[in-house]
Short mmCIF file of C-alpha atoms in Angstrom, two decimals:
data_model
loop_
_atom_site.label_atom_id
_atom_site.label_comp_id
_atom_site.label_asym_id
_atom_site.label_seq_id
_atom_site.Cartn_x
_atom_site.Cartn_y
_atom_site.Cartn_z
CA MET A 29 8.61 -12.56 -5.29
CA ASN A 30 10.13 -11.50 -1.97
CA GLY A 31 8.28 -10.75 1.26
CA ARG A 32 8.04 -7.04 0.57
CA GLU A 33 6.46 -7.59 -2.85
CA LYS A 34 4.01 -10.08 -1.34
CA ILE A 35 2.90 -7.49 1.22
CA GLN A 36 2.43 -4.87 -1.51
CA VAL A 37 0.35 -7.19 -3.69
CA THR A 38 -1.71 -8.52 -0.77
CA VAL A 39 -2.49 -5.10 0.68
CA GLY A 40 -3.12 -3.48 -2.69
CA PHE A 41 -5.80 -5.99 -3.68
CA GLN A 42 -7.91 -6.20 -0.49
CA PRO A 43 -11.18 -4.50 -1.50
CA ARG A 44 -11.85 -3.04 1.97
CA ILE A 45 -8.31 -1.72 2.30
CA HIS A 46 -8.35 -0.55 -1.32
CA GLY A 47 -11.40 1.64 -0.67
CA ARG A 48 -9.76 3.26 2.35
CA LEU A 49 -6.49 3.72 0.47
CA SER A 50 -8.35 5.45 -2.37
CA GLN A 51 -9.64 8.02 0.12
CA LEU A 52 -6.17 8.50 1.61
CA ALA A 53 -4.59 8.70 -1.83
CA GLU A 54 -6.96 11.53 -2.79
CA GLN A 55 -6.43 13.29 0.53
CA TYR A 56 -2.64 13.18 0.28
CA GLU A 57 -2.46 13.43 -3.53
CA MET A 58 -0.50 10.18 -3.78
CA THR A 59 -1.18 6.98 -5.66
CA ILE A 60 -2.33 3.86 -3.84
CA ASN A 61 0.94 2.19 -4.83
CA GLU A 62 2.95 5.01 -3.24
CA ILE A 63 1.02 4.70 0.01
CA VAL A 64 1.40 0.91 0.07
CA ARG A 65 5.11 1.26 -0.66
CA GLU A 66 5.50 3.68 2.27
CA CYS A 67 3.71 1.24 4.57
CA VAL A 68 5.89 -1.64 3.42
CA GLU A 69 9.01 0.47 4.11
CA ILE A 70 7.82 0.95 7.69
CA ILE A 71 6.71 -2.66 8.27
CA CYS A 72 9.56 -4.36 6.45
CA PRO A 73 12.62 -2.10 6.09
CA VAL A 74 15.38 -3.16 3.69
#
């Protein structure tokens, strides 16, 4: 697992963050995974 994958897994499974991401996901009609992936792209570009 590389650094990017670690960030995705870590962020995706924090209950507090997960709750907030659920709200954002509904608001923007995206999945939580898509939002996390976007964040990882910004934090840790390829």
